[in-house]
Amino acid sequence: MTRRVLLKLSGESFGGGGVGINIGVVRRLAKEIAKAIETVQICVVVGGGNFFRGEELSAAGIDRNRGDYMGMLGTVMNCLALQDFLEQAGVVTRVQSAIAMDQVSEPYIPLKAIRHMEKRRVVIFGAGVGIPYFSTDTVSIQRSLETNCDEVLMAKNGVDGVYTSDPQLDKSAQKLEYLTVTRALVDNLKVMDSTALSLAKTNKMDIRVFGINEPENVTDALLGKKIGSLVSAD
């Protein structure tokens, strides 16, 4: 049976650490995804932190609901950028949005997304789940379950896996090649937010966490190579 995976890309990775879109980074990501499309069925969830974050906007005085919707719109801009570079790399893509945007995307329909993947199209999910208060971490697990993915691949910016503590602040931090979702929750290891981890645990969805900065890591993760850290639901 063909492997089907969901790739989670943060908005920060699209911005290369800044605001907006870093063209070089997104082009590289698209090329690395393209190398795996003939072997693996792929869908992608993209964050919007390089444009807006609902929590940060709320702290600045913007209504939280409205700020979250602004963040969702930011994810769609990232989706369209990734779609463009994937198409340039010869990959047929579809953007599916949880908020109706008929001129630039399809509505989110799980069975249609599965059919696209079966036809070797990359499906990019935008606009979160279409309502406030849900992170793209949670969206990643939810979409992976609805589209019957085998694994969630979480690309991290600036770190190559899960550590016992923040390796940038704690020199004694140790990398964990394997851990359970329960440990990630109990030790607050910042793999994903607790809602996403709980959903993964309940539904037995494994998560592989890896670094996005190393060239070819996205391709390797998509192809099932054992890089980074495996967070097991068992």
C-alpha positions as a Python dict, from the first residue, in 0.01 Angstrom:
ca = {
    (1, 'M'): (0, 0, 0),
    (2, 'T'): (131, 345, -95),
    (3, 'R'): (255, 553, 194),
    (4, 'R'): (46, 865, 261),
    (5, 'V'): (177, 1139, 486),
    (6, 'L'): (94, 1489, 605),
    (7, 'L'): (376, 1741, 611),
    (8, 'K'): (341, 2029, 857),
    (9, 'L'): (536, 2341, 761),
    (10, 'S'): (549, 2642, 991),
    (11, 'G'): (488, 2993, 871),
    (12, 'E'): (823, 3089, 1027),
    (13, 'S'): (1001, 2854, 787),
    (14, 'F'): (834, 3027, 491),
    (15, 'G'): (957, 3362, 615),
    (16, 'G'): (1310, 3242, 680),
    (17, 'G'): (1282, 3397, 1026),
    (18, 'G'): (1135, 3724, 899),
    (19, 'V'): (802, 3871, 798),
    (20, 'G'): (666, 3776, 456),
    (21, 'I'): (785, 3501, 223),
    (22, 'N'): (1146, 3402, 164),
    (23, 'I'): (1140, 3298, -201),
    (24, 'G'): (1459, 3091, -180),
    (25, 'V'): (1331, 2887, 114),
    (26, 'V'): (990, 2813, -39),
    (27, 'R'): (1147, 2718, -372),
    (28, 'R'): (1379, 2473, -195),
    (29, 'L'): (1092, 2319, 0),
    (30, 'A'): (892, 2274, -320),
    (31, 'K'): (1181, 2102, -495),
    (32, 'E'): (1232, 1866, -203),
    (33, 'I'): (862, 1776, -197),
    (34, 'A'): (869, 1721, -574),
    (35, 'K'): (1142, 1456, -539),
    (36, 'A'): (910, 1232, -336),
    (37, 'I'): (579, 1271, -518),
    (38, 'E'): (620, 963, -740),
    (39, 'T'): (671, 743, -433),
    (40, 'V'): (453, 897, -162),
    (41, 'Q'): (107, 1052, -143),
    (42, 'I'): (149, 1395, 14),
    (43, 'C'): (-67, 1658, 178),
    (44, 'V'): (61, 1969, 352),
    (45, 'V'): (-60, 2196, 631),
    (46, 'V'): (102, 2540, 630),
    (47, 'G'): (113, 2785, 920),
    (48, 'G'): (83, 3161, 891),
    (49, 'G'): (319, 3289, 1159),
    (50, 'N'): (530, 3478, 907),
    (51, 'F'): (230, 3709, 857),
    (52, 'F'): (-1, 3698, 1160),
    (53, 'R'): (-48, 3509, 1487),
    (54, 'G'): (-386, 3536, 1654),
    (55, 'E'): (-247, 3528, 2009),
    (56, 'E'): (8, 3800, 1937),
    (57, 'L'): (-251, 4020, 1767),
    (58, 'S'): (-482, 3969, 2065),
    (59, 'A'): (-206, 4076, 2303),
    (60, 'A'): (-165, 4391, 2091),
    (61, 'G'): (-531, 4478, 2137),
    (62, 'I'): (-703, 4317, 1835),
    (63, 'D'): (-1007, 4101, 1906),
    (64, 'R'): (-888, 3738, 1939),
    (65, 'N'): (-1148, 3600, 1699),
    (66, 'R'): (-1059, 3856, 1434),
    (67, 'G'): (-687, 3802, 1491),
    (68, 'D'): (-724, 3427, 1441),
    (69, 'Y'): (-909, 3485, 1114),
    (70, 'M'): (-626, 3712, 1001),
    (71, 'G'): (-385, 3430, 1082),
    (72, 'M'): (-594, 3188, 876),
    (73, 'L'): (-578, 3422, 578),
    (74, 'G'): (-200, 3431, 620),
    (75, 'T'): (-186, 3053, 587),
    (76, 'V'): (-368, 3075, 253),
    (77, 'M'): (-109, 3320, 120),
    (78, 'N'): (160, 3067, 213),
    (79, 'C'): (-41, 2790, 47),
    (80, 'L'): (-55, 2983, -279),
    (81, 'A'): (320, 3051, -268),
    (82, 'L'): (397, 2682, -214),
    (83, 'Q'): (150, 2586, -486),
    (84, 'D'): (322, 2814, -734),
    (85, 'F'): (669, 2675, -669),
    (86, 'L'): (541, 2315, -673),
    (87, 'E'): (380, 2377, -1010),
    (88, 'Q'): (707, 2526, -1135),
    (89, 'A'): (876, 2203, -1019),
    (90, 'G'): (632, 2000, -1229),
    (91, 'V'): (398, 1890, -948),
    (92, 'V'): (21, 1919, -988),
    (93, 'T'): (-129, 2070, -673),
    (94, 'R'): (-460, 2164, -518),
    (95, 'V'): (-518, 2416, -239),
    (96, 'Q'): (-813, 2335, -15),
    (97, 'S'): (-931, 2606, 222),
    (98, 'A'): (-1151, 2575, 531),
    (99, 'I'): (-1277, 2928, 452),
    (100, 'A'): (-1454, 2970, 118),
    (101, 'M'): (-1222, 3135, -136),
    (102, 'D'): (-1353, 3002, -465),
    (103, 'Q'): (-1123, 3207, -687),
    (104, 'V'): (-802, 3068, -538),
    (105, 'S'): (-888, 2734, -375),
    (106, 'E'): (-1123, 2442, -343),
    (107, 'P'): (-1335, 2390, -31),
    (108, 'Y'): (-1195, 2136, 213),
    (109, 'I'): (-1350, 1798, 126),
    (110, 'P'): (-1162, 1500, 273),
    (111, 'L'): (-1266, 1244, 11),
    (112, 'K'): (-1173, 1483, -269),
    (113, 'A'): (-835, 1543, -104),
    (114, 'I'): (-775, 1168, -89),
    (115, 'R'): (-864, 1130, -456),
    (116, 'H'): (-622, 1410, -550),
    (117, 'M'): (-343, 1235, -359),
    (118, 'E'): (-421, 906, -527),
    (119, 'K'): (-367, 1089, -858),
    (120, 'R'): (-23, 1211, -735),
    (121, 'R'): (-134, 1565, -667),
    (122, 'V'): (-5, 1746, -360),
    (123, 'V'): (-294, 1883, -155),
    (124, 'I'): (-220, 2194, 54),
    (125, 'F'): (-462, 2269, 336),
    (126, 'G'): (-514, 2634, 429),
    (127, 'A'): (-718, 2850, 668),
    (128, 'G'): (-685, 2613, 962),
    (129, 'V'): (-1016, 2451, 1053),
    (130, 'G'): (-1202, 2770, 963),
    (131, 'I'): (-1279, 2877, 1319),
    (132, 'P'): (-1077, 3058, 1589),
    (133, 'Y'): (-879, 2908, 1878),
    (134, 'F'): (-735, 2611, 1690),
    (135, 'S'): (-364, 2596, 1606),
    (136, 'T'): (-222, 2457, 1283),
    (137, 'D'): (-68, 2182, 1500),
    (138, 'T'): (-418, 2062, 1581),
    (139, 'V'): (-522, 2107, 1218),
    (140, 'S'): (-233, 1883, 1113),
    (141, 'I'): (-349, 1594, 1328),
    (142, 'Q'): (-715, 1645, 1237),
    (143, 'R'): (-648, 1658, 862),
    (144, 'S'): (-415, 1357, 877),
    (145, 'L'): (-686, 1152, 1046),
    (146, 'E'): (-960, 1254, 805),
    (147, 'T'): (-745, 1173, 501),
    (148, 'N'): (-614, 843, 643),
    (149, 'C'): (-247, 939, 657),
    (150, 'D'): (12, 697, 795),
    (151, 'E'): (219, 961, 972),
    (152, 'V'): (249, 1332, 1044),
    (153, 'L'): (585, 1486, 956),
    (154, 'M'): (654, 1801, 1155),
    (155, 'A'): (929, 2021, 1014),
    (156, 'K'): (1097, 2234, 1280),
    (157, 'N'): (1293, 2554, 1226),
    (158, 'G'): (1629, 2569, 1405),
    (159, 'V'): (1617, 2227, 1573),
    (160, 'D'): (1662, 1875, 1434),
    (161, 'G'): (1428, 1679, 1661),
    (162, 'V'): (1284, 1662, 2011),
    (163, 'Y'): (1516, 1740, 2303),
    (164, 'T'): (1482, 1701, 2678),
    (165, 'S'): (1492, 2082, 2699),
    (166, 'D'): (1557, 2374, 2466),
    (167, 'P'): (1903, 2299, 2316),
    (168, 'Q'): (1957, 2668, 2241),
    (169, 'L'): (1925, 2753, 2611),
    (170, 'D'): (2046, 2432, 2777),
    (171, 'K'): (2379, 2290, 2659),
    (172, 'S'): (2307, 1964, 2843),
    (173, 'A'): (1984, 1901, 2649),
    (174, 'Q'): (1972, 1555, 2497),
    (175, 'K'): (1809, 1461, 2169),
    (176, 'L'): (1543, 1192, 2191),
    (177, 'E'): (1526, 967, 1887),
    (178, 'Y'): (1211, 802, 2024),
    (179, 'L'): (950, 906, 2279),
    (180, 'T'): (582, 859, 2346),
    (181, 'V'): (312, 1123, 2313),
    (182, 'T'): (248, 1075, 2685),
    (183, 'R'): (605, 1177, 2769),
    (184, 'A'): (583, 1477, 2538),
    (185, 'L'): (271, 1589, 2724),
    (186, 'V'): (391, 1517, 3078),
    (187, 'D'): (737, 1672, 3027),
    (188, 'N'): (599, 1963, 2821),
    (189, 'L'): (855, 1905, 2546),
    (190, 'K'): (699, 2155, 2302),
    (191, 'V'): (651, 1905, 2020),
    (192, 'M'): (303, 2037, 1947),
    (193, 'D'): (40, 2203, 2159),
    (194, 'S'): (-138, 1981, 2408),
    (195, 'T'): (-464, 1967, 2212),
    (196, 'A'): (-284, 1832, 1905),
    (197, 'L'): (-86, 1579, 2108),
    (198, 'S'): (-396, 1455, 2289),
    (199, 'L'): (-573, 1409, 1955),
    (200, 'A'): (-274, 1215, 1820),
    (201, 'K'): (-262, 994, 2129),
    (202, 'T'): (-633, 917, 2127),
    (203, 'N'): (-628, 825, 1757),
    (204, 'K'): (-286, 654, 1751),
    (205, 'M'): (-119, 890, 1503),
    (206, 'D'): (262, 890, 1504),
    (207, 'I'): (454, 1215, 1457),
    (208, 'R'): (806, 1247, 1319),
    (209, 'V'): (981, 1570, 1415),
    (210, 'F'): (1280, 1677, 1207),
    (211, 'G'): (1483, 1984, 1118),
    (212, 'I'): (1389, 2178, 809),
    (213, 'N'): (1718, 2364, 770),
    (214, 'E'): (1927, 2068, 656),
    (215, 'P'): (1907, 2024, 274),
    (216, 'E'): (1711, 1716, 158),
    (217, 'N'): (1558, 1655, 503),
    (218, 'V'): (1206, 1713, 371),
    (219, 'T'): (1258, 1456, 96),
    (220, 'D'): (1411, 1208, 339),
    (221, 'A'): (1124, 1247, 586),
    (222, 'L'): (864, 1206, 312),
    (223, 'L'): (1033, 889, 192),
    (224, 'G'): (1022, 741, 541),
    (225, 'K'): (1387, 771, 643),
    (226, 'K'): (1437, 763, 1019),
    (227, 'I'): (1561, 1116, 1078),
    (228, 'G'): (1486, 1345, 1370),
    (229, 'S'): (1266, 1207, 1648),
    (230, 'L'): (969, 972, 1638),
    (231, 'V'): (686, 1064, 1876),
    (232, 'S'): (482, 747, 1904),
    (233, 'A'): (119, 733, 2008),
    (234, 'D'): (178, 391, 2171),
}
